[in-house]
Amino acid sequence: MKKFLTTFFVSLLLIIVIVVVFDLSEKLNKFIQKEVPLIEIVRDYYLNFIPYFINMFSPLFVFITVVFFTSKMAANSEIIAILSGGISYKRMLVPYLASAAIIALLSLGLNMYIIPRANAVRVPFEQKYTSSRSNADFNRRNIHYQIAPGQFVYVESFYSWNNTANRMTVESIVDNELVSKLSCESATWDSTAGCWHMRKWTRRDYKSALSEQISSGPAKDTVLALTVDDFYRNDKTVQTLTMKQLDQLIDTQNMRGDPNVMYALIEKNRRFTLPFSAFILTIMGVSLTSRKRRGGIGWNLALGIGLAFLYILFLRFSEMFVYTGALPAGLALWLPNFVYIIIAAFLYRVAPK
């Protein structure tokens, strides 16, 4: 456990330093051009970037760590000595799995509590200073939402530069019958009052199938269960939400029929799949490298790094199944773990032989 955890945290610390240096060199010109204060760069960006990076690459470094020090132990005939001393292969895995559990709990804690709060500061910083596309360039068209049971909103186009929804329509339906319809040429979000300021509005109230009451006016303020933040939801904004907020957003977006719910579902499942991978990759790493090989640990390291990168690539690629609608988010995000569980089980079975 001492070798495992020490090697893991030291290697992670070294790579963090390297990544920060490269990231700073890449973004330095943007920081200088936009005159970003040094205290904001350190406090708002890099201190919040480090937990995100640690969690994102923890599966890779779990695997590399296990491969590295286990290969070294095998090369020094320590594994042979352990097994010859009467310790079973299963018993030898206990400290490995205990160490993996510590890392998995650390990753889970980061995902649940630390990283969402860190991202709430880091993501706006990136959008303001380093992103090539800001919120001012964000536009959407043909938006359909169910904002409450029986209440539907349609927006022909939304422009972020002035937070305005053009040709907004709000329909109320009771028992499958349209009872009212509110339309306007444009609706601008009023952040102070927390409402939509409608211009050139018309309201139709349907008393029966043959009668309706029409009212109109040049402007009016309307409160809806829809805010301007709902138009900005994407894969970045869901990273800033706690689990409770994420569950509430999923329920709301499912009720609305919002296709952007896939971002929240991916984020929720990702927070659990990454910590669980520590156990799978640990078993694979031990099973692959516990045998003494000619030529030292070079081959084991190359094989271990390759398999770890394939896992991370597979995990990212599986998100495409959600974007295309081929698989639900839960199945797609857990698919790499299911596949690697089978591989790990096979390697564990043949390793003692």
Coordinates of C-alpha atoms in Angstrom, one line a residue:
M1 CA 0.0 0.0 0.0
K2 CA 2.9 2.3 0.8
K3 CA 4.5 1.7 -2.6
F4 CA 1.1 2.0 -4.4
L5 CA -0.1 5.2 -2.8
T6 CA 3.3 6.9 -2.7
T7 CA 4.0 6.1 -6.4
F8 CA 0.5 7.2 -7.4
F9 CA 0.6 10.6 -5.7
V10 CA 4.2 11.5 -6.5
S11 CA 3.7 10.7 -10.2
L12 CA 0.4 12.6 -10.2
L13 CA 2.1 15.6 -8.6
L14 CA 4.9 15.6 -11.2
I15 CA 2.5 15.4 -14.2
I16 CA 0.4 18.2 -12.7
V17 CA 3.4 20.5 -12.6
I18 CA 4.2 19.6 -16.2
V19 CA 0.6 20.2 -17.4
V20 CA 0.4 23.5 -15.5
V21 CA 3.6 24.7 -17.2
F22 CA 2.4 23.7 -20.6
D23 CA -1.1 25.1 -20.1
L24 CA 0.4 28.4 -18.9
S25 CA 2.7 28.7 -21.9
E26 CA -0.3 28.0 -24.2
K27 CA -2.6 30.6 -22.6
L28 CA 0.0 33.2 -21.6
N29 CA -0.7 35.4 -24.6
K30 CA -4.4 35.5 -23.9
F31 CA -3.8 36.4 -20.3
I32 CA -1.5 39.2 -21.3
Q33 CA -3.8 40.5 -24.0
K34 CA -6.8 40.6 -21.7
E35 CA -4.8 41.9 -18.8
V36 CA -5.9 39.2 -16.4
P37 CA -4.7 39.8 -12.8
L38 CA -2.2 37.3 -11.5
I39 CA -4.3 36.6 -8.4
E40 CA -7.2 35.6 -10.6
I41 CA -5.1 33.3 -12.7
V42 CA -3.8 31.4 -9.7
R43 CA -6.9 31.5 -7.5
D44 CA -9.8 31.2 -10.0
Y45 CA -8.2 29.1 -12.6
Y46 CA -5.2 26.9 -11.6
L47 CA -6.3 26.1 -8.1
N48 CA -9.6 25.0 -9.5
F49 CA -8.0 23.3 -12.6
I50 CA -5.9 20.9 -10.5
P51 CA -8.8 18.9 -8.9
Y52 CA -10.4 18.6 -12.3
F53 CA -7.2 17.3 -13.9
I54 CA -6.5 14.9 -11.0
N55 CA -9.9 13.3 -11.3
M56 CA -9.8 13.2 -15.1
F57 CA -6.5 11.3 -15.3
S58 CA -6.7 9.3 -12.1
P59 CA -7.6 6.0 -14.0
L60 CA -4.5 6.4 -16.2
F61 CA -2.2 6.9 -13.3
V62 CA -3.7 4.1 -11.2
F63 CA -2.8 1.8 -14.0
I64 CA 0.6 3.2 -14.7
T65 CA 1.4 3.1 -10.9
V66 CA 0.4 -0.5 -10.6
V67 CA 2.3 -1.5 -13.7
F68 CA 5.4 0.4 -12.7
F69 CA 6.0 -0.8 -9.2
T70 CA 4.6 -4.3 -9.7
S71 CA 6.9 -4.9 -12.7
K72 CA 9.8 -3.7 -10.5
M73 CA 8.8 -6.1 -7.8
A74 CA 8.5 -9.0 -10.3
A75 CA 11.9 -8.1 -11.8
N76 CA 13.5 -8.3 -8.3
S77 CA 11.8 -11.7 -7.8
E78 CA 9.7 -10.3 -4.9
I79 CA 6.4 -11.6 -6.3
I80 CA 8.0 -15.1 -6.6
A81 CA 9.1 -14.8 -2.9
I82 CA 5.7 -13.8 -1.8
L83 CA 3.9 -16.7 -3.5
S84 CA 6.6 -19.2 -2.5
G85 CA 6.1 -18.1 1.1
G86 CA 2.6 -19.5 1.1
I87 CA 0.7 -16.2 0.3
S88 CA -2.0 -16.9 -2.2
Y89 CA -2.4 -14.8 -5.3
K90 CA -5.8 -13.6 -4.1
R91 CA -4.4 -12.6 -0.7
M92 CA -1.6 -10.7 -2.4
L93 CA -4.3 -8.6 -4.1
V94 CA -5.8 -7.3 -0.8
P95 CA -3.4 -4.4 -0.3
Y96 CA -3.8 -3.5 -4.0
L97 CA -7.6 -3.4 -3.7
A98 CA -7.4 -1.5 -0.4
S99 CA -5.2 1.2 -2.0
A100 CA -7.6 1.3 -5.0
A101 CA -10.5 1.8 -2.6
I102 CA -8.7 4.8 -1.1
I103 CA -8.2 6.3 -4.5
A104 CA -11.7 5.5 -5.6
L105 CA -13.2 7.2 -2.5
L106 CA -10.9 10.2 -3.1
S107 CA -12.1 10.4 -6.7
L108 CA -15.8 10.1 -5.6
G109 CA -15.4 12.8 -3.1
L110 CA -13.8 15.1 -5.7
N111 CA -16.7 14.4 -8.1
M112 CA -19.4 14.9 -5.5
Y113 CA -18.2 17.9 -3.6
I114 CA -14.9 19.5 -4.7
I115 CA -14.9 19.6 -8.5
P116 CA -18.5 21.0 -9.0
R117 CA -17.6 24.0 -6.7
A118 CA -14.2 24.4 -8.4
N119 CA -15.8 24.2 -11.9
A120 CA -18.3 26.9 -10.8
V121 CA -15.3 29.3 -10.7
R122 CA -13.1 27.7 -13.4
V123 CA -15.6 27.4 -16.2
P124 CA -16.7 31.1 -16.1
F125 CA -13.0 32.1 -16.0
E126 CA -12.3 30.0 -19.2
Q127 CA -15.4 31.4 -21.0
K128 CA -14.3 35.0 -20.1
Y129 CA -10.6 34.8 -20.8
T130 CA -9.6 31.7 -22.8
S131 CA -12.5 30.4 -24.7
S132 CA -12.6 31.1 -28.4
R133 CA -16.4 31.4 -28.2
S134 CA -18.2 33.4 -25.5
N135 CA -21.8 33.5 -24.4
A136 CA -22.2 36.6 -26.6
D137 CA -21.8 34.4 -29.7
F138 CA -24.4 31.8 -28.5
N139 CA -27.6 31.5 -30.5
R140 CA -30.3 28.9 -30.7
R141 CA -33.3 28.3 -33.0
N142 CA -36.6 26.4 -32.9
I143 CA -36.7 25.7 -29.1
H144 CA -39.6 23.6 -27.7
Y145 CA -40.0 23.3 -23.9
Q146 CA -42.7 22.0 -21.6
I147 CA -42.0 24.3 -18.7
A148 CA -44.8 22.9 -16.4
P149 CA -47.5 20.2 -16.7
G150 CA -49.8 21.4 -19.5
Q151 CA -47.7 24.5 -20.3
F152 CA -45.6 24.6 -23.4
V153 CA -43.2 27.3 -24.8
Y154 CA -41.9 27.7 -28.3
V155 CA -39.2 30.1 -29.3
E156 CA -38.3 30.7 -32.9
S157 CA -34.8 32.0 -32.1
F158 CA -32.8 33.1 -29.1
Y159 CA -29.9 35.6 -29.2
S160 CA -27.5 35.7 -26.3
W161 CA -25.9 39.1 -27.1
N162 CA -29.1 40.8 -25.7
N163 CA -30.8 37.8 -24.0
T164 CA -33.8 38.0 -26.3
A165 CA -36.2 35.3 -27.5
N166 CA -37.9 36.2 -30.8
R167 CA -41.5 35.0 -31.6
M168 CA -42.2 33.4 -28.3
T169 CA -45.4 31.4 -27.8
V170 CA -46.8 30.1 -24.5
E171 CA -49.6 27.6 -24.7
S172 CA -51.7 26.2 -21.8
I173 CA -53.4 22.8 -22.4
V174 CA -55.9 21.2 -20.0
D175 CA -57.4 17.8 -20.7
N176 CA -55.9 17.8 -24.1
E177 CA -57.6 21.0 -25.0
L178 CA -55.9 24.3 -25.7
V179 CA -57.3 26.9 -23.2
S180 CA -54.9 29.9 -23.8
K181 CA -52.2 31.0 -26.1
L182 CA -49.8 34.0 -25.4
S183 CA -47.7 35.2 -28.4
C184 CA -45.2 38.0 -28.8
E185 CA -42.8 39.4 -31.3
S186 CA -39.9 39.3 -28.8
A187 CA -39.3 38.7 -25.1
T188 CA -36.2 40.0 -23.3
W189 CA -35.0 38.6 -20.0
D190 CA -35.0 41.1 -17.2
S191 CA -32.4 39.9 -14.7
T192 CA -33.4 42.4 -12.1
A193 CA -37.1 41.6 -12.0
G194 CA -36.6 37.9 -12.9
C195 CA -39.2 38.0 -15.7
W196 CA -39.6 38.2 -19.4
H197 CA -40.4 41.7 -20.9
M198 CA -42.7 40.9 -23.9
R199 CA -43.2 43.3 -26.8
K200 CA -46.3 43.4 -29.2
W201 CA -48.1 40.6 -27.4
T202 CA -51.4 38.9 -28.1
R203 CA -53.3 36.6 -25.8
R204 CA -56.1 34.3 -26.8
D205 CA -58.3 32.6 -24.2
Y206 CA -60.6 29.9 -25.6
K207 CA -63.9 29.8 -23.7
S208 CA -65.2 27.0 -25.9
A209 CA -64.7 25.5 -29.3
L210 CA -66.5 28.3 -31.0
S211 CA -65.6 31.4 -28.9
E212 CA -62.4 33.1 -27.8
Q213 CA -61.4 36.2 -26.0
I214 CA -58.5 38.2 -27.5
S215 CA -56.4 40.8 -25.8
S216 CA -53.2 42.5 -26.9
G217 CA -50.8 45.3 -26.0
P218 CA -47.4 46.9 -26.8
A219 CA -45.6 45.5 -23.8
K220 CA -46.0 43.4 -20.7
D221 CA -43.9 41.6 -18.1
T222 CA -44.5 37.8 -17.7
V223 CA -43.1 35.4 -15.1
L224 CA -42.5 31.9 -16.5
A225 CA -40.9 28.7 -15.2
L226 CA -38.2 29.5 -17.7
T227 CA -35.1 31.6 -17.2
V228 CA -32.3 32.8 -19.5
D229 CA -30.0 30.2 -17.9
D230 CA -32.1 27.4 -19.5
F231 CA -30.9 28.5 -22.9
Y232 CA -27.2 28.2 -21.9
R233 CA -27.3 24.6 -20.6
N234 CA -24.4 22.6 -22.2
D235 CA -21.7 20.1 -21.3
K236 CA -19.7 22.8 -19.5
T237 CA -22.5 24.3 -17.3
V238 CA -23.5 20.8 -15.9
Q239 CA -20.0 20.4 -14.6
T240 CA -20.6 23.2 -12.1
L241 CA -23.7 21.5 -10.5
T242 CA -23.8 19.5 -7.3
M243 CA -25.4 16.1 -7.4
K244 CA -28.6 17.5 -5.9
Q245 CA -28.7 20.3 -8.5
L246 CA -27.9 17.8 -11.3
D247 CA -30.8 15.5 -10.3
Q248 CA -33.2 18.5 -10.2
L249 CA -32.0 19.6 -13.6
I250 CA -32.5 16.1 -15.1
D251 CA -36.0 15.9 -13.7
T252 CA -36.8 19.4 -15.1
Q253 CA -35.3 18.7 -18.5
N254 CA -37.0 15.3 -18.8
M255 CA -40.3 17.0 -18.1
R256 CA -39.6 19.7 -20.7
G257 CA -38.5 17.2 -23.3
D258 CA -35.2 19.2 -23.5
P259 CA -32.6 17.3 -25.7
N260 CA -29.8 18.9 -23.6
V261 CA -30.7 16.5 -20.8
M262 CA -28.0 14.2 -22.3
Y263 CA -25.3 16.5 -21.0
A264 CA -26.6 16.2 -17.4
L265 CA -27.0 12.4 -17.7
I266 CA -23.5 12.0 -19.1
E267 CA -22.1 14.1 -16.3
K268 CA -24.0 12.2 -13.6
N269 CA -22.9 8.8 -14.8
R270 CA -19.3 9.9 -15.4
R271 CA -19.0 10.9 -11.7
F272 CA -19.5 7.2 -10.7
T273 CA -17.8 5.4 -13.6
L274 CA -14.4 7.0 -13.1
P275 CA -14.0 6.1 -9.4
F276 CA -15.1 2.5 -10.1
S277 CA -12.5 2.1 -12.8
A278 CA -9.7 2.2 -10.1
F279 CA -10.6 -1.4 -9.1
I280 CA -10.8 -2.7 -12.6
L281 CA -7.5 -1.2 -13.7
T282 CA -5.7 -2.2 -10.6
I283 CA -6.6 -5.9 -11.1
M284 CA -5.6 -5.7 -14.7
G285 CA -2.3 -4.0 -13.9
V286 CA -1.4 -6.6 -11.3
S287 CA -2.4 -9.5 -13.5
L288 CA -0.4 -8.2 -16.5
T289 CA 2.8 -7.4 -14.6
S290 CA 3.2 -9.8 -11.7
R291 CA 5.1 -12.3 -13.9
K292 CA 8.9 -11.7 -14.4
R293 CA 9.8 -11.0 -18.0
R294 CA 13.0 -10.7 -19.9
G295 CA 14.0 -7.3 -20.9
G296 CA 12.9 -5.5 -17.6
I297 CA 9.8 -3.4 -17.1
G298 CA 9.8 -1.6 -20.5
W299 CA 7.3 -3.9 -22.2
N300 CA 5.0 -3.9 -19.2
L301 CA 5.0 -0.1 -19.0
A302 CA 4.2 0.2 -22.7
L303 CA 1.4 -2.4 -22.5
G304 CA 0.0 -0.8 -19.4
I305 CA 0.0 2.8 -20.8
G306 CA -1.5 1.5 -24.0
L307 CA -4.4 -0.3 -22.2
A308 CA -5.0 2.7 -20.0
F309 CA -5.2 5.1 -22.9
L310 CA -7.5 2.8 -24.7
Y311 CA -9.8 2.8 -21.6
I312 CA -9.9 6.6 -21.5
L313 CA -10.5 6.7 -25.3
F314 CA -13.3 4.1 -25.0
L315 CA -14.9 6.1 -22.2
R316 CA -14.9 9.3 -24.3
F317 CA -16.0 7.5 -27.4
S318 CA -18.9 5.9 -25.5
E319 CA -20.4 9.4 -25.0
M320 CA -21.0 9.6 -28.7
F321 CA -23.6 6.8 -28.3
V322 CA -25.5 9.2 -26.1
Y323 CA -25.2 12.2 -28.5
T324 CA -26.5 10.0 -31.4
G325 CA -29.2 8.5 -29.3
A326 CA -27.9 4.9 -29.9
L327 CA -27.7 4.1 -26.2
P328 CA -29.0 5.6 -23.0
A329 CA -26.5 7.5 -20.9
G330 CA -26.3 4.9 -18.1
L331 CA -25.5 2.0 -20.4
A332 CA -23.2 4.0 -22.7
L333 CA -21.0 5.4 -19.8
W334 CA -20.8 2.1 -18.0
L335 CA -20.1 0.1 -21.2
P336 CA -16.3 0.6 -21.0
N337 CA -16.3 -0.7 -17.4
F338 CA -18.3 -3.7 -18.4
V339 CA -15.9 -4.6 -21.2
Y340 CA -12.9 -4.1 -19.0
I341 CA -14.4 -6.1 -16.2
I342 CA -14.5 -9.1 -18.6
I343 CA -10.8 -8.4 -19.6
A344 CA -9.7 -8.0 -16.0
A345 CA -11.5 -11.2 -15.0
F346 CA -9.8 -13.2 -17.8
L347 CA -6.4 -11.8 -16.9
Y348 CA -6.9 -12.5 -13.2
R349 CA -7.9 -16.1 -14.0
V350 CA -4.8 -16.8 -16.1
A351 CA -2.3 -14.7 -14.1
P352 CA -1.6 -17.3 -11.3
K353 CA -0.8 -19.9 -13.9

